[in-house]
Amino acid sequence: MDKTHSDVLIIGGGPAGYSAAERAARGGLTVTLFEKGTPGGVCLNEGCIPTKTLLHAAKVYDYALNGGAYGVFADNVRLDHGTVLARKEKVVKTLVSGVESKMKARKINVVKSAAVIEGKDGGFFSVGADGRSYTGQYLLLAAGSEPLIPPITGLKDALEAGYAVTSREILDLQTIPKKLTVIGAGIIGLEMAAYFAAAGSRVTVIEATGKIAGYTDAEISDLFMTDMIKKGITFHLNGKVTEFSPGIVTYETDGISNNVETDLSLISVGRRPLIARLGLETLGVHTERGAITTDNHLRTNVANLYAIGDINGKSMLAHTAYREAEVAVNHILHKKDTMRYDAVPSVIYTSPEVAYAGETEESAREKGLAYIVKKLSMSYSGRFVAENDKADGLCKLLFEKGTERLIGAHLIGPYASEMIYGASIMIESRWPIGDLRELIFPHPTVSEIIREAFFQI
Ligand code: NAI
């Protein structure tokens, strides 16, 4: 194969890029993938996977500490952060080499270098990387996103001096800070707050809005916050951070200025698509609010140019990226396929877990939908009662009034992360309630709570 020409060029080797490469190669296309860092992108190297290894350690620690209620007693239980980090490295390494093997098996030409669009000539894109030019008929942009750094007084210095960090650096901290302040109670902030609280930090979370966990249903988010407070985490809602100085974070609530003493601050106020330095201007690629504009086939305004994953700013989740990659490649292969975002599941992998898909009460009201709400305590489930002595959990489902189709599912409790895909299927497939009631769920599982709700509306 001519290594400088392929059917498809892909910039970025994260979940969007590597899965698009694999799908395109499987569809018979030749592929060149450009990756300046480590294959697997943010998800594998400094996002989803490393955080899950940390959170799993926190869960095991919690089980060991609180096993007495279940007849299990352990002495001298401790969480050793060094061992947790070493395991995280091992997990990441294993999965990165899995991605590398997949690329090799599919004969994908992986160029380990930053890539810049050079232009488009006679229907072919030209991309420069590693001192060479590569051409291809199709170009997929999958360069991902980076932590958003807001323009707050002293933040730049704090990041340089290391007393403020982003989600990237915090995963490699060698010592647990005594006091950690988390700025932003989104998914990243909350997952890190949960781990560091378990590992021994005194954690304070400052959140600009009136609730934690962003798009999560307000009732679930309240329950979640109550649980985190019980675990020793302090929250300051409606708090706007105004200044960072060594040892102090200053924030304002209702015009009143407050200080939090801290050893370290985590900046987790969102992520922004990485659209700079790609050479988008050479092709006149349209962007909106800092993200590449795409249609429901992931096409941009330039023919044969697609944007998949975080770079289009639509959903910023690895699982959405996988699906977007498939839709884009299917479009290239002339296979009928369309991207839909209505039932993308979201998960917060804390303990308890939070998971949701579809409409919240707030979004249903905003859209003027007529809906019925069914709420069930997780203690309706035999397995939940058998496994949880003190904890509570909630399953909150929204049904469309009239058709009784499931339109939203919101869960807080154990296994929520593994249950939500079932609810997503039901939302996405628009099955009538009669069909849903005919489904058989395994017993005893916590998932039966969903089946129970079908019979209570
Ligand atoms: P986010 O956008 O989810 O949450 C950021 C939070 O920061 C918001 O609640 C916002 O109100 C708050 N905020 C913004 N400016 C602030 C300020 N100056 N002071 C205090 N609070 C402020 O962003 P996050 O958590 O950084 O995550 C980024 C992306 O990564 C999201 O799209 C998320 O879905 C994704 N992600 C998903 C994970 C998962 O699926 N488990 C895990 C990690 C990230």
PDB file of N, CA and C in Angstrom, residues 7 9 21 49 59 83 93 95 102 109 112 129 143 154 165 168 273 286 316 328 338 348 350 367 370 404 428 442:
ATOM      1  N   ASP A   7      -7.983   5.800   1.374  1.00  0.00           N
ATOM      2  CA  ASP A   7      -9.365   6.248   1.137  1.00  0.00           C
ATOM      3  C   ASP A   7      -9.789   7.234   2.215  1.00  0.00           C
ATOM      4  N   LEU A   9      -8.728   9.465   5.779  1.00  0.00           N
ATOM      5  CA  LEU A   9      -7.754  10.015   6.728  1.00  0.00           C
ATOM      6  C   LEU A   9      -8.514  10.345   8.000  1.00  0.00           C
ATOM      7  N   ALA A  21     -11.710   4.164  12.391  1.00  0.00           N
ATOM      8  CA  ALA A  21     -10.657   3.505  11.609  1.00  0.00           C
ATOM      9  C   ALA A  21     -10.973   2.019  11.459  1.00  0.00           C
ATOM     10  N   ILE A  49     -11.395   5.471  31.682  1.00  0.00           N
ATOM     11  CA  ILE A  49     -10.812   4.237  32.224  1.00  0.00           C
ATOM     12  C   ILE A  49     -10.000   4.472  33.503  1.00  0.00           C
ATOM     13  N   LYS A  59     -14.642   2.013  46.043  1.00  0.00           N
ATOM     14  CA  LYS A  59     -15.782   1.141  46.363  1.00  0.00           C
ATOM     15  C   LYS A  59     -15.324  -0.075  47.184  1.00  0.00           C
ATOM     16  N   THR A  83      -0.608   2.146  45.328  1.00  0.00           N
ATOM     17  CA  THR A  83      -1.006   0.885  44.705  1.00  0.00           C
ATOM     18  C   THR A  83      -2.150   1.121  43.714  1.00  0.00           C
ATOM     19  N   LYS A  93      -2.428   0.612  30.289  1.00  0.00           N
ATOM     20  CA  LYS A  93      -1.462  -0.007  29.372  1.00  0.00           C
ATOM     21  C   LYS A  93      -2.092  -1.186  28.628  1.00  0.00           C
ATOM     22  N   LEU A  95      -5.224  -1.751  27.997  1.00  0.00           N
ATOM     23  CA  LEU A  95      -6.258  -1.349  27.035  1.00  0.00           C
ATOM     24  C   LEU A  95      -5.668  -0.597  25.841  1.00  0.00           C
ATOM     25  N   LYS A 102      -5.635  -3.859  17.597  1.00  0.00           N
ATOM     26  CA  LYS A 102      -6.785  -3.781  16.693  1.00  0.00           C
ATOM     27  C   LYS A 102      -6.411  -3.034  15.411  1.00  0.00           C
ATOM     28  N   ASN A 109      -2.897   2.350   8.865  1.00  0.00           N
ATOM     29  CA  ASN A 109      -1.618   3.050   8.877  1.00  0.00           C
ATOM     30  C   ASN A 109      -1.661   4.115   9.969  1.00  0.00           C
ATOM     31  N   LYS A 112       2.168   8.454  14.078  1.00  0.00           N
ATOM     32  CA  LYS A 112       2.256   9.004  15.436  1.00  0.00           C
ATOM     33  C   LYS A 112       2.776  10.428  15.393  1.00  0.00           C
ATOM     34  N   ALA A 129       1.744  15.742   8.203  1.00  0.00           N
ATOM     35  CA  ALA A 129       2.118  15.174   9.503  1.00  0.00           C
ATOM     36  C   ALA A 129       3.505  14.585   9.391  1.00  0.00           C
ATOM     37  N   ALA A 143     -10.434  15.016  16.787  1.00  0.00           N
ATOM     38  CA  ALA A 143      -9.325  15.483  17.639  1.00  0.00           C
ATOM     39  C   ALA A 143      -9.721  15.682  19.097  1.00  0.00           C
ATOM     40  N   GLY A 154      -5.827  34.764  38.920  1.00  0.00           N
ATOM     41  CA  GLY A 154      -4.881  33.887  39.629  1.00  0.00           C
ATOM     42  C   GLY A 154      -4.883  32.446  39.155  1.00  0.00           C
ATOM     43  N   VAL A 165      -5.100  22.077  39.355  1.00  0.00           N
ATOM     44  CA  VAL A 165      -4.853  21.075  38.305  1.00  0.00           C
ATOM     45  C   VAL A 165      -6.144  20.829  37.528  1.00  0.00           C
ATOM     46  N   ARG A 168      -6.640  16.036  33.992  1.00  0.00           N
ATOM     47  CA  ARG A 168      -5.492  15.287  33.467  1.00  0.00           C
ATOM     48  C   ARG A 168      -4.456  15.060  34.566  1.00  0.00           C
ATOM     49  N   PRO A 273     -14.063  21.672  22.635  1.00  0.00           N
ATOM     50  CA  PRO A 273     -13.529  20.963  21.472  1.00  0.00           C
ATOM     51  C   PRO A 273     -12.165  21.505  21.059  1.00  0.00           C
ATOM     52  N   HIS A 286     -17.266  25.219   8.978  1.00  0.00           N
ATOM     53  CA  HIS A 286     -18.150  25.985   9.858  1.00  0.00           C
ATOM     54  C   HIS A 286     -18.072  25.487  11.298  1.00  0.00           C
ATOM     55  N   MET A 316     -20.126  14.791  23.898  1.00  0.00           N
ATOM     56  CA  MET A 316     -18.875  14.652  24.664  1.00  0.00           C
ATOM     57  C   MET A 316     -18.843  13.433  25.579  1.00  0.00           C
ATOM     58  N   ALA A 328     -20.825   7.953  10.597  1.00  0.00           N
ATOM     59  CA  ALA A 328     -20.019   8.621   9.571  1.00  0.00           C
ATOM     60  C   ALA A 328     -19.470   7.599   8.566  1.00  0.00           C
ATOM     61  N   THR A 338     -28.468   6.911  10.555  1.00  0.00           N
ATOM     62  CA  THR A 338     -28.651   8.288  10.999  1.00  0.00           C
ATOM     63  C   THR A 338     -28.325   8.381  12.481  1.00  0.00           C
ATOM     64  N   ILE A 348     -22.742   8.410  36.125  1.00  0.00           N
ATOM     65  CA  ILE A 348     -21.743   8.900  37.075  1.00  0.00           C
ATOM     66  C   ILE A 348     -21.358   7.684  37.908  1.00  0.00           C
ATOM     67  N   THR A 350     -19.954   6.859  40.604  1.00  0.00           N
ATOM     68  CA  THR A 350     -19.663   6.938  42.030  1.00  0.00           C
ATOM     69  C   THR A 350     -20.368   5.777  42.717  1.00  0.00           C
ATOM     70  N   LYS A 367     -40.323  21.165  26.890  1.00  0.00           N
ATOM     71  CA  LYS A 367     -40.804  20.813  25.544  1.00  0.00           C
ATOM     72  C   LYS A 367     -42.323  20.756  25.490  1.00  0.00           C
ATOM     73  N   ALA A 370     -46.700  16.074  27.658  1.00  0.00           N
ATOM     74  CA  ALA A 370     -47.562  15.595  28.745  1.00  0.00           C
ATOM     75  C   ALA A 370     -46.967  14.269  29.208  1.00  0.00           C
ATOM     76  N   GLU A 404     -48.216   6.036  27.004  1.00  0.00           N
ATOM     77  CA  GLU A 404     -47.467   5.364  28.081  1.00  0.00           C
ATOM     78  C   GLU A 404     -46.134   4.789  27.579  1.00  0.00           C
ATOM     79  N   GLU A 428     -35.486   4.473  23.025  1.00  0.00           N
ATOM     80  CA  GLU A 428     -35.111   4.583  21.617  1.00  0.00           C
ATOM     81  C   GLU A 428     -36.083   3.809  20.719  1.00  0.00           C
ATOM     82  N   PRO A 442     -34.438 -10.849  34.691  1.00  0.00           N
ATOM     83  CA  PRO A 442     -33.896 -11.876  35.591  1.00  0.00           C
ATOM     84  C   PRO A 442     -34.197 -11.548  37.056  1.00  0.00           C
TER      85      PRO A 442
END
